[in-house]
Short mmCIF file of C-alpha atoms and ligand atoms in Angstrom, two decimals:
data_model
loop_
_atom_site.label_atom_id
_atom_site.label_comp_id
_atom_site.label_asym_id
_atom_site.label_seq_id
_atom_site.Cartn_x
_atom_site.Cartn_y
_atom_site.Cartn_z
CA MET I 736 10.18 29.70 43.43
CA GLN I 737 11.21 29.00 39.86
CA TYR I 738 14.77 30.22 40.40
CA ALA I 739 16.11 26.71 41.07
CA VAL I 740 14.73 25.58 37.71
CA ARG I 741 15.05 28.65 35.50
CA ARG I 742 18.52 29.86 36.47
CA PRO I 743 20.42 26.62 35.60
CA LEU I 744 18.17 26.14 32.55
CA LEU I 745 19.08 29.59 31.20
CA THR I 746 22.80 28.90 31.61
CA TRP I 747 22.44 25.51 29.87
CA LEU I 748 20.36 26.86 26.98
CA LYS I 749 22.76 29.75 26.35
CA ALA I 750 25.53 27.22 25.65
CA GLN I 751 23.55 25.31 22.99
CA PRO I 752 24.39 25.58 19.27
CA VAL I 753 21.29 27.11 17.65
CA ALA I 754 22.81 29.72 15.30
CA GLY I 755 21.51 29.31 11.77
CA ARG I 756 19.38 26.29 12.71
CA ARG I 757 15.68 25.51 12.43
CA VAL I 758 14.29 25.20 15.94
CA LEU I 759 11.00 23.63 17.03
CA ASP I 760 9.84 24.57 20.54
CA VAL I 761 7.46 21.82 21.67
CA GLY I 762 5.14 22.99 24.48
CA CYS I 763 6.43 26.52 23.95
CA GLY I 764 4.14 28.19 26.53
CA ASP I 765 4.70 31.95 26.19
CA ARG I 766 8.15 31.38 24.62
CA PRO I 767 10.21 32.80 27.51
CA TYR I 768 13.57 31.78 25.99
CA GLU I 769 12.99 33.26 22.52
CA PRO I 770 15.62 36.03 22.99
CA LEU I 771 18.29 33.30 23.38
CA PHE I 772 17.49 31.99 19.91
CA ALA I 773 17.81 35.28 18.01
CA GLY I 774 20.52 33.74 15.80
CA ALA I 775 18.41 30.72 14.77
CA ALA I 776 17.26 30.45 11.15
CA GLU I 777 13.68 29.98 12.37
CA VAL I 778 11.91 29.20 15.65
CA VAL I 779 8.53 27.48 15.39
CA GLY I 780 6.41 27.33 18.55
CA PHE I 781 4.11 24.34 19.08
CA ASP I 782 1.58 23.98 21.90
CA ARG I 783 -1.91 22.80 22.70
CA PRO I 784 -4.88 24.38 20.91
CA GLY I 785 -5.71 27.80 22.32
CA ASN I 786 -2.14 28.91 23.07
CA PRO I 787 -1.88 32.29 21.28
CA TYR I 788 1.96 32.21 21.35
CA ALA I 789 2.19 28.99 19.33
CA ASP I 790 2.54 28.92 15.52
CA ILE I 791 1.15 25.40 15.26
CA HIS I 792 -1.16 23.50 17.58
CA GLY I 793 -1.92 19.94 18.60
CA SER I 794 -0.79 17.40 21.14
CA ILE I 795 2.77 16.25 21.65
CA GLU I 796 1.94 12.64 20.74
CA ALA I 797 1.24 13.77 17.14
CA ILE I 798 3.22 16.91 16.25
CA PRO I 799 1.97 18.15 12.85
CA VAL I 800 5.38 18.50 11.15
CA GLU I 801 7.35 16.31 8.70
CA ASP I 802 9.83 13.66 9.88
CA ALA I 803 13.40 14.94 10.42
CA SER I 804 12.38 18.53 9.63
CA PHE I 805 14.15 20.41 12.46
CA ASP I 806 17.79 20.80 13.51
CA VAL I 807 17.00 21.50 17.17
CA VAL I 808 13.89 20.38 19.06
CA LEU I 809 13.19 21.94 22.45
CA CYS I 810 10.84 20.38 24.99
CA LEU I 811 11.25 22.46 28.15
CA GLN I 812 9.23 21.67 31.28
CA VAL I 813 6.60 19.75 29.31
CA LEU I 814 7.19 15.99 29.85
CA GLU I 815 5.84 16.09 33.42
CA HIS I 816 2.50 17.29 32.02
CA VAL I 817 1.89 14.72 29.28
CA PRO I 818 -0.02 11.47 29.79
CA ASP I 819 2.38 9.31 27.72
CA PRO I 820 5.99 10.58 28.01
CA GLY I 821 7.26 7.63 25.93
CA ALA I 822 5.05 8.62 22.99
CA ALA I 823 6.22 12.22 23.43
CA VAL I 824 9.91 11.21 23.25
CA ARG I 825 9.22 9.14 20.12
CA GLU I 826 7.74 12.25 18.49
CA LEU I 827 10.74 14.38 19.50
CA ARG I 828 12.98 11.76 17.86
CA ARG I 829 10.82 11.59 14.73
CA VAL I 830 10.86 15.33 14.03
CA VAL I 831 14.59 15.98 14.64
CA ARG I 832 16.93 15.41 11.66
CA PRO I 833 19.72 12.81 11.86
CA GLY I 834 22.54 14.47 13.80
CA GLY I 835 20.11 17.08 15.14
CA LEU I 836 19.67 17.90 18.81
CA VAL I 837 16.77 17.31 21.19
CA LEU I 838 16.96 19.47 24.33
CA ALA I 839 14.44 18.39 26.94
CA THR I 840 14.08 19.42 30.57
CA THR I 841 11.78 18.17 33.29
CA HIS I 842 11.47 17.95 37.05
CA GLY I 843 13.12 15.79 39.67
CA VAL I 844 11.72 17.27 42.90
CA TYR I 845 9.18 20.06 42.47
CA PRO I 846 5.82 21.25 43.86
CA PHE I 847 2.62 20.07 42.18
CA HIS I 848 1.68 22.43 39.31
CA PRO I 849 -1.04 21.14 36.93
CA ASN I 850 -0.84 22.64 33.38
CA PRO I 851 -3.34 21.18 32.52
CA GLU I 852 -2.12 18.12 34.48
CA ASP I 853 0.99 17.38 36.52
CA LEU I 854 1.71 13.65 36.23
CA TRP I 855 5.39 12.71 36.60
CA ARG I 856 8.71 13.29 38.38
CA TRP I 857 12.09 11.82 37.33
CA THR I 858 15.54 10.69 38.35
CA ASP I 859 18.50 11.10 35.99
CA THR I 860 18.62 7.35 35.33
CA GLY I 861 14.85 7.19 34.83
CA LEU I 862 15.05 9.92 32.19
CA GLU I 863 17.98 8.19 30.52
CA ARG I 864 15.92 5.01 30.32
CA LEU I 865 12.87 6.89 28.97
CA PHE I 866 14.94 8.31 26.10
CA GLU I 867 16.86 5.09 25.40
CA GLU I 868 13.66 3.05 25.21
CA ASN I 869 11.90 5.49 22.91
CA GLY I 870 14.48 6.45 20.31
CA GLU I 871 17.84 5.70 18.73
CA TRP I 872 20.34 8.37 19.77
CA SER I 873 23.96 8.77 18.77
CA SER I 874 24.58 10.40 22.13
CA LEU I 875 22.50 11.01 25.22
CA THR I 876 23.38 12.97 28.35
CA VAL I 877 21.22 13.73 31.37
CA THR I 878 22.53 16.27 33.86
CA PRO I 879 20.99 17.85 36.97
CA GLY I 880 20.05 21.52 36.89
CA ALA I 881 19.99 22.72 40.50
CA GLY I 882 22.06 20.77 43.00
CA THR I 883 20.88 19.43 46.35
CA ALA I 884 21.40 22.64 48.36
CA LEU I 885 19.52 24.88 45.91
CA THR I 886 16.76 22.25 45.62
CA VAL I 887 16.32 22.07 49.41
CA ALA I 888 16.39 25.89 49.53
CA MET I 889 13.64 25.92 46.89
CA LEU I 890 11.46 23.62 48.99
CA VAL I 891 11.95 25.70 52.15
CA ALA I 892 11.29 28.86 50.16
CA HIS I 893 8.12 27.26 48.79
CA LEU I 894 6.87 26.52 52.30
CA ALA I 895 7.73 30.05 53.47
CA ASP I 896 5.98 31.55 50.46
CA LEU I 897 2.84 29.50 51.19
CA PHE I 898 2.90 30.77 54.77
CA PHE I 899 3.34 34.44 53.79
CA LYS I 900 0.66 34.12 51.10
CA ARG I 901 -1.79 32.60 53.59
CA ALA I 902 -1.05 35.49 55.96
CA HIS I 903 -1.74 37.99 53.10
CA VAL I 904 1.76 39.46 53.44
CA ARG I 905 3.44 37.67 50.54
CA PRO I 906 5.87 40.50 49.61
CA LEU I 907 7.37 40.27 53.11
CA GLY I 908 8.63 36.80 52.23
CA ALA I 909 10.59 37.95 49.18
CA PRO I 910 13.87 38.74 51.02
CA LEU I 911 13.81 35.32 52.69
CA VAL I 912 13.22 33.57 49.35
CA PHE I 913 16.04 35.57 47.80
CA ALA I 914 18.42 34.69 50.66
CA LEU I 915 17.52 30.99 50.50
CA ASN I 916 18.15 30.84 46.73
CA ALA I 917 21.44 32.73 47.02
CA GLY I 918 22.63 30.56 49.92
CA GLY I 919 21.65 27.29 48.22
CA GLU I 920 23.30 28.30 44.97
CA ALA I 921 26.52 29.31 46.75
CA LEU I 922 26.64 26.04 48.68
CA ASP I 923 26.14 23.96 45.53
CA ARG I 924 28.91 25.92 43.83
CA ALA I 925 31.30 25.40 46.74
CA VAL I 926 30.71 21.65 47.18
CA PRO I 927 30.91 19.63 43.93
CA LEU I 928 29.28 16.57 45.54
CA LEU I 929 26.09 18.60 46.02
CA ARG I 930 25.86 19.05 42.25
CA ALA I 931 26.28 15.37 41.41
CA PRO I 932 23.38 12.91 40.97
CA VAL I 933 24.48 10.47 43.70
CA PRO I 934 22.47 8.44 46.22
CA GLY I 935 20.85 10.96 48.57
CA SER I 936 20.84 13.85 46.08
CA LEU I 937 17.79 16.01 45.38
CA ASN I 938 17.50 17.79 42.04
CA ALA I 939 14.73 20.19 41.10
CA ASN I 940 15.27 19.66 37.38
CA PHE I 941 17.15 17.58 34.80
CA HIS I 942 18.54 18.61 31.41
CA VAL I 943 18.54 16.05 28.59
CA ALA I 944 20.66 16.55 25.46
CA ALA I 945 20.01 13.83 22.88
CA VAL I 946 21.60 13.75 19.43
CA GLY I 947 19.53 12.00 16.78
C1 SAM D 1064 5.14 24.45 32.33
S1 SAM D 1064 4.70 24.93 30.72
C2 SAM D 1064 6.30 25.17 29.96
C3 SAM D 1064 6.26 26.20 28.87
C4 SAM D 1064 7.62 26.56 28.26
N1 SAM D 1064 8.21 25.44 27.56
C5 SAM D 1064 8.55 27.06 29.34
O1 SAM D 1064 9.58 26.42 29.63
O2 SAM D 1064 8.23 28.12 29.92
C6 SAM D 1064 4.12 23.45 29.99
C7 SAM D 1064 3.64 23.64 28.56
O3 SAM D 1064 3.37 22.36 27.99
C8 SAM D 1064 2.19 22.45 27.25
N2 SAM D 1064 1.60 21.12 27.15
C9 SAM D 1064 1.07 20.39 28.16
N3 SAM D 1064 0.59 19.23 27.67
C10 SAM D 1064 0.85 19.23 26.34
C11 SAM D 1064 0.59 18.31 25.28
N4 SAM D 1064 -0.02 17.14 25.52
N5 SAM D 1064 0.98 18.65 24.03
C12 SAM D 1064 1.61 19.82 23.78
N6 SAM D 1064 1.89 20.73 24.74
C13 SAM D 1064 1.51 20.44 26.01
C14 SAM D 1064 1.32 23.42 28.04
O4 SAM D 1064 0.29 23.95 27.24
C15 SAM D 1064 2.36 24.46 28.47
O5 SAM D 1064 2.50 25.49 27.53
#
């Protein structure tokens, strides 16, 4: 189910300049992207109290680090879970150095998944506005992750998975989910309009790159 989010996110993250830089991973979870940052000078994981993978703990509205102390600040699949996304973006801006990079991702269209809560969904222009209103940036880009075909495939796959799970034969659904993801991805690749955020588009996820 996460293919539509994780696959484009991996490709995007791999292209980011982290070599030799100090990286803060805000809402790091179990740090699934750590291998991509092997060349970084340091990667500090931050998450809520109780997360054993985090180096430092707290809540995103008050990250316990100095102003402008990181070159790259990650906030991947976290904003949809926080009560005050504006306060969160202000903290991301505070902790990144001038000229440093904030990389944030969050959902457009996606099933409900509380962790501990699931509060928000976005459009590309809504995310742009959230960042513009809560920080000064020298550049800001918001791009879709999955296009419309892969996003629709994800939703159909989600429904199929629910059905197979309810019938206690979940593994039987795996080939269908695989085929849906592959078909959706191929269609998005073949038709550029399906990858663009235009009226009528559906996007599972958005990628924000903001330079402080
Ligand atoms: C969906 S997980 C994403 C984890 C990881 N970034 C990833 O992409 O796999 C959301 C993470 O945000 C964290 N989180 C939720 N609310 C938070 C808050 N108010 N402050 C800090 N972290 C928070 C959760 O503990 C969880 O680790």
